[in-house]
mmCIF file of C-alpha atoms in Angstrom:
data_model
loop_
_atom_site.group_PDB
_atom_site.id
_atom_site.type_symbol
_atom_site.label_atom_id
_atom_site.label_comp_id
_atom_site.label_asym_id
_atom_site.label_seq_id
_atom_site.Cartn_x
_atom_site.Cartn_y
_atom_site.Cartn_z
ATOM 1 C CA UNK A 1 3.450 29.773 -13.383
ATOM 2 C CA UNK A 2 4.261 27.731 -10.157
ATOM 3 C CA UNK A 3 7.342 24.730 -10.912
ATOM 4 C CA UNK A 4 6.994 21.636 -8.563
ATOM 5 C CA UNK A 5 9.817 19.704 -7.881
ATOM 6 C CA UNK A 6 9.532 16.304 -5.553
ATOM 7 C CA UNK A 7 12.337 14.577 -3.883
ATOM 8 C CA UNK A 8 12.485 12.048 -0.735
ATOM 9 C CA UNK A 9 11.568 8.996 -2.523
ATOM 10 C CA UNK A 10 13.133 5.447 -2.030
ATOM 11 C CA UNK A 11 13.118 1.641 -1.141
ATOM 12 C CA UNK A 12 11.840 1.097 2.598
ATOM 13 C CA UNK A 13 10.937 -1.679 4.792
ATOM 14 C CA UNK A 14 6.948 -1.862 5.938
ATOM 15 C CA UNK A 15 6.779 0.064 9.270
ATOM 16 C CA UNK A 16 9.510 2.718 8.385
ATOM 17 C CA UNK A 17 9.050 5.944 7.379
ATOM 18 C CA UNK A 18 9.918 8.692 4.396
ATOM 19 C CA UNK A 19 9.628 12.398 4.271
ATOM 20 C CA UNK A 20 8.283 13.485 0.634
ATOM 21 C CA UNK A 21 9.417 17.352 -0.292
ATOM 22 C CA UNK A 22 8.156 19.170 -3.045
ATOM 23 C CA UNK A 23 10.376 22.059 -3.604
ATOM 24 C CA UNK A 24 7.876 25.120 -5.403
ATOM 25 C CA UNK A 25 9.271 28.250 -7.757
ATOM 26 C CA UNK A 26 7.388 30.965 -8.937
ATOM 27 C CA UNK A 27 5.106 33.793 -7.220
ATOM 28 C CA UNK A 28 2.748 33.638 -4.560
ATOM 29 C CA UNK A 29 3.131 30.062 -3.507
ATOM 30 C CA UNK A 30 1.628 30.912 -0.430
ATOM 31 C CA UNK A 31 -1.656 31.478 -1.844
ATOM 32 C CA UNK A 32 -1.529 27.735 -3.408
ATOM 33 C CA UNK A 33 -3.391 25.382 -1.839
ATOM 34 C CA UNK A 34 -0.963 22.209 -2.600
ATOM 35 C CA UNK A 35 -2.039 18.590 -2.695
ATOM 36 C CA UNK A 36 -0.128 15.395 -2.624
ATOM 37 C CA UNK A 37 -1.735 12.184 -5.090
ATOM 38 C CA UNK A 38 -0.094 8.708 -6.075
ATOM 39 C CA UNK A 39 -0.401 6.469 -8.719
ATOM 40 C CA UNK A 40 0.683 2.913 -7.885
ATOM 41 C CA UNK A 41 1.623 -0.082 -11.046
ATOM 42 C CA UNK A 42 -1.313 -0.477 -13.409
ATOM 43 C CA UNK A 43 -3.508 1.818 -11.000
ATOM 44 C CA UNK A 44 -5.187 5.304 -11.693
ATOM 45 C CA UNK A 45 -3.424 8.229 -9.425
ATOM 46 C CA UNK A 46 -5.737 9.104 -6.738
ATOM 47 C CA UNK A 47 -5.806 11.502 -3.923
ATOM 48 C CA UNK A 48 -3.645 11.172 -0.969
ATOM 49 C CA UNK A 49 -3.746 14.412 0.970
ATOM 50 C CA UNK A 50 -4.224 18.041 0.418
ATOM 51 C CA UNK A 51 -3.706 21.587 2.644
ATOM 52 C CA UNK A 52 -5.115 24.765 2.278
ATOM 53 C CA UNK A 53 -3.557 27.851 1.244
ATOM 54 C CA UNK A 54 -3.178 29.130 4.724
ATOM 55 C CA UNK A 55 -2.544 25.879 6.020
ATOM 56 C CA UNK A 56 -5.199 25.788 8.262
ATOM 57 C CA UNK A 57 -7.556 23.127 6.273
ATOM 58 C CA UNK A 58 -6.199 19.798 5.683
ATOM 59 C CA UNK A 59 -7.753 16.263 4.205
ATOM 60 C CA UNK A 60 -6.512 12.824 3.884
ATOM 61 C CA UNK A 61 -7.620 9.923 1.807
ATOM 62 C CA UNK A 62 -8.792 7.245 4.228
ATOM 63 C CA UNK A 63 -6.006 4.782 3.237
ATOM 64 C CA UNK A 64 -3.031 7.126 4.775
ATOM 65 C CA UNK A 65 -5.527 9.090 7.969
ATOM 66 C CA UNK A 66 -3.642 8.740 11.078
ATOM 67 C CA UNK A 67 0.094 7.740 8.894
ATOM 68 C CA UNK A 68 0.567 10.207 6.925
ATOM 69 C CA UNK A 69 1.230 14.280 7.884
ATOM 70 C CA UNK A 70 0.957 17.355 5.395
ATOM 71 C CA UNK A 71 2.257 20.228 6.405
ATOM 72 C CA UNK A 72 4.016 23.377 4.675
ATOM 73 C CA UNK A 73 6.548 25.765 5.091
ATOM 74 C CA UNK A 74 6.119 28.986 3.410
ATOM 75 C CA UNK A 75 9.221 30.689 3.990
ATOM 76 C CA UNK A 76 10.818 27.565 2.314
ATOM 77 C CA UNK A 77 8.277 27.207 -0.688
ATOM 78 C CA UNK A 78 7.795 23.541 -0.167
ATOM 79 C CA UNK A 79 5.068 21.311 1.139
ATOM 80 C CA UNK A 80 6.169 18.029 2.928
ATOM 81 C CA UNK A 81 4.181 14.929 3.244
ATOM 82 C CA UNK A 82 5.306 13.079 6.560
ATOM 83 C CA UNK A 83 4.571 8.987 6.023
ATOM 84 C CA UNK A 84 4.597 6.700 8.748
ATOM 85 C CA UNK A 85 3.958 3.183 9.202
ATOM 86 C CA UNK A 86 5.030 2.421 5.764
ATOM 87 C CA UNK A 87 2.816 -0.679 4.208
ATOM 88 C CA UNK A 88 3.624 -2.365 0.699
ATOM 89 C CA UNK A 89 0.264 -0.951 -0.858
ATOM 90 C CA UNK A 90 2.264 2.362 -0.020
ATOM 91 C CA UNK A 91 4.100 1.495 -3.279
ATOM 92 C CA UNK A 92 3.475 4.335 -5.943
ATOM 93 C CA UNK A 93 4.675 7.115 -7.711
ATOM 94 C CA UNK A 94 4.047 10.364 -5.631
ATOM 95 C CA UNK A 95 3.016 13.409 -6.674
ATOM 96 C CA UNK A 96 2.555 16.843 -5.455
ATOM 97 C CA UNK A 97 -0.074 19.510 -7.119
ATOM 98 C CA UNK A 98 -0.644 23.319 -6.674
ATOM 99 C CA UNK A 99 -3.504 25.509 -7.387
ATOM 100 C CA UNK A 100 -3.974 29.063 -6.791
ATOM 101 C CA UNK A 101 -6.924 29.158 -4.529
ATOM 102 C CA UNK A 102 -9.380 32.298 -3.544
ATOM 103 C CA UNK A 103 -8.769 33.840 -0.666
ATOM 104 C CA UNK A 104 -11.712 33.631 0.824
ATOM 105 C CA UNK A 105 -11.054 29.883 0.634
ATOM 106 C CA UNK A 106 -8.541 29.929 3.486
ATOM 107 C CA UNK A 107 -9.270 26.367 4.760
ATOM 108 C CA UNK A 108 -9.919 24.604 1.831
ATOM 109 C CA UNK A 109 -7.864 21.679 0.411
ATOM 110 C CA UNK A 110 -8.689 20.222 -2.875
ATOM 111 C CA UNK A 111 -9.261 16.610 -3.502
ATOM 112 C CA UNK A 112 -9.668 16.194 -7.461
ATOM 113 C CA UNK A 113 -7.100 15.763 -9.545
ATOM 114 C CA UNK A 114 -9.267 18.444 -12.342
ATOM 115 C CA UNK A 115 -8.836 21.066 -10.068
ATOM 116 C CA UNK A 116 -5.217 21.571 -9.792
ATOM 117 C CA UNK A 117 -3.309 23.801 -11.836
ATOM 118 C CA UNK A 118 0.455 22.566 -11.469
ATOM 119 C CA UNK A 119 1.957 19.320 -11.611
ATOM 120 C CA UNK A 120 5.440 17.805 -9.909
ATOM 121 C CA UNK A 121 7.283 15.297 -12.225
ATOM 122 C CA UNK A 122 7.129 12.324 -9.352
ATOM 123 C CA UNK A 123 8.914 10.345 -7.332
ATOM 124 C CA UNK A 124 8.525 6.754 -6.380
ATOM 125 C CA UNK A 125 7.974 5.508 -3.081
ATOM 126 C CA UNK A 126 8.245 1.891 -2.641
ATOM 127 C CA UNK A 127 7.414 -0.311 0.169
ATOM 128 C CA UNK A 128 9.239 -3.880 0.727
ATOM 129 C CA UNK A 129 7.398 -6.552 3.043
#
């Protein structure tokens, strides 16, 4: 049973930037591949970004390539997602997933909402013009 806890959410102008942190408990975290998805007002959550269990696959959802950095820390059991270059369609609730992966899937992220195991509660991000 793997916990997820977010944190890092807030108001910001368009153009700033926000660190997301999702804080994981329980065993073997590093053999979770970890994902982060959103859900913005009156809008189905969708994938933002995901990472592999080793870290060595990653995948973003076109909207955030090139503004937005995964990236995790095992030692620390948490995953961050780095966002940059803020924009008001940023807005949304955040949240971070976790599924045990194989380990012969070392650079695979996962993508689909389905295939995760573990959810974090949320936190909202949002994005003034």
């Amino acid at each position: 049973q793997v916990q997820l806890v977010e944190s890092g959410g807030g108001l910001v102008q368009a153009g700033d930037s926000l660190r997301l942190s999702c804080a994981a408990s329980g065993p073997t975290f590093d053999r979770h591949a970890l994902g982060w998805f959103r859900q913005a007002p009156g809008k189905e959550r969708v994938f933002v970004t995901g990472i592999s269990w080793s870290g060595a696959g990653t995948g973003y959802a076109n909207a955030v390539r090139g503004r937005f950095i995964i990236s995790r820390d095992n030692a620390k059991n948490t995953v961050y997602l780095q966002m940059n270059s803020l924009k008001p369609e940023d807005t949304a609730v955040y949240y971070c997933a976790a599924k045990y992966a194989p380990l012969y899937d070392s650079g695979r992220y996962y993508n689909r909402e389905y295939e995760y195991d573990y959810w974090g509660q949320g936190t909202q991000v949002t994005v003034s013009s």
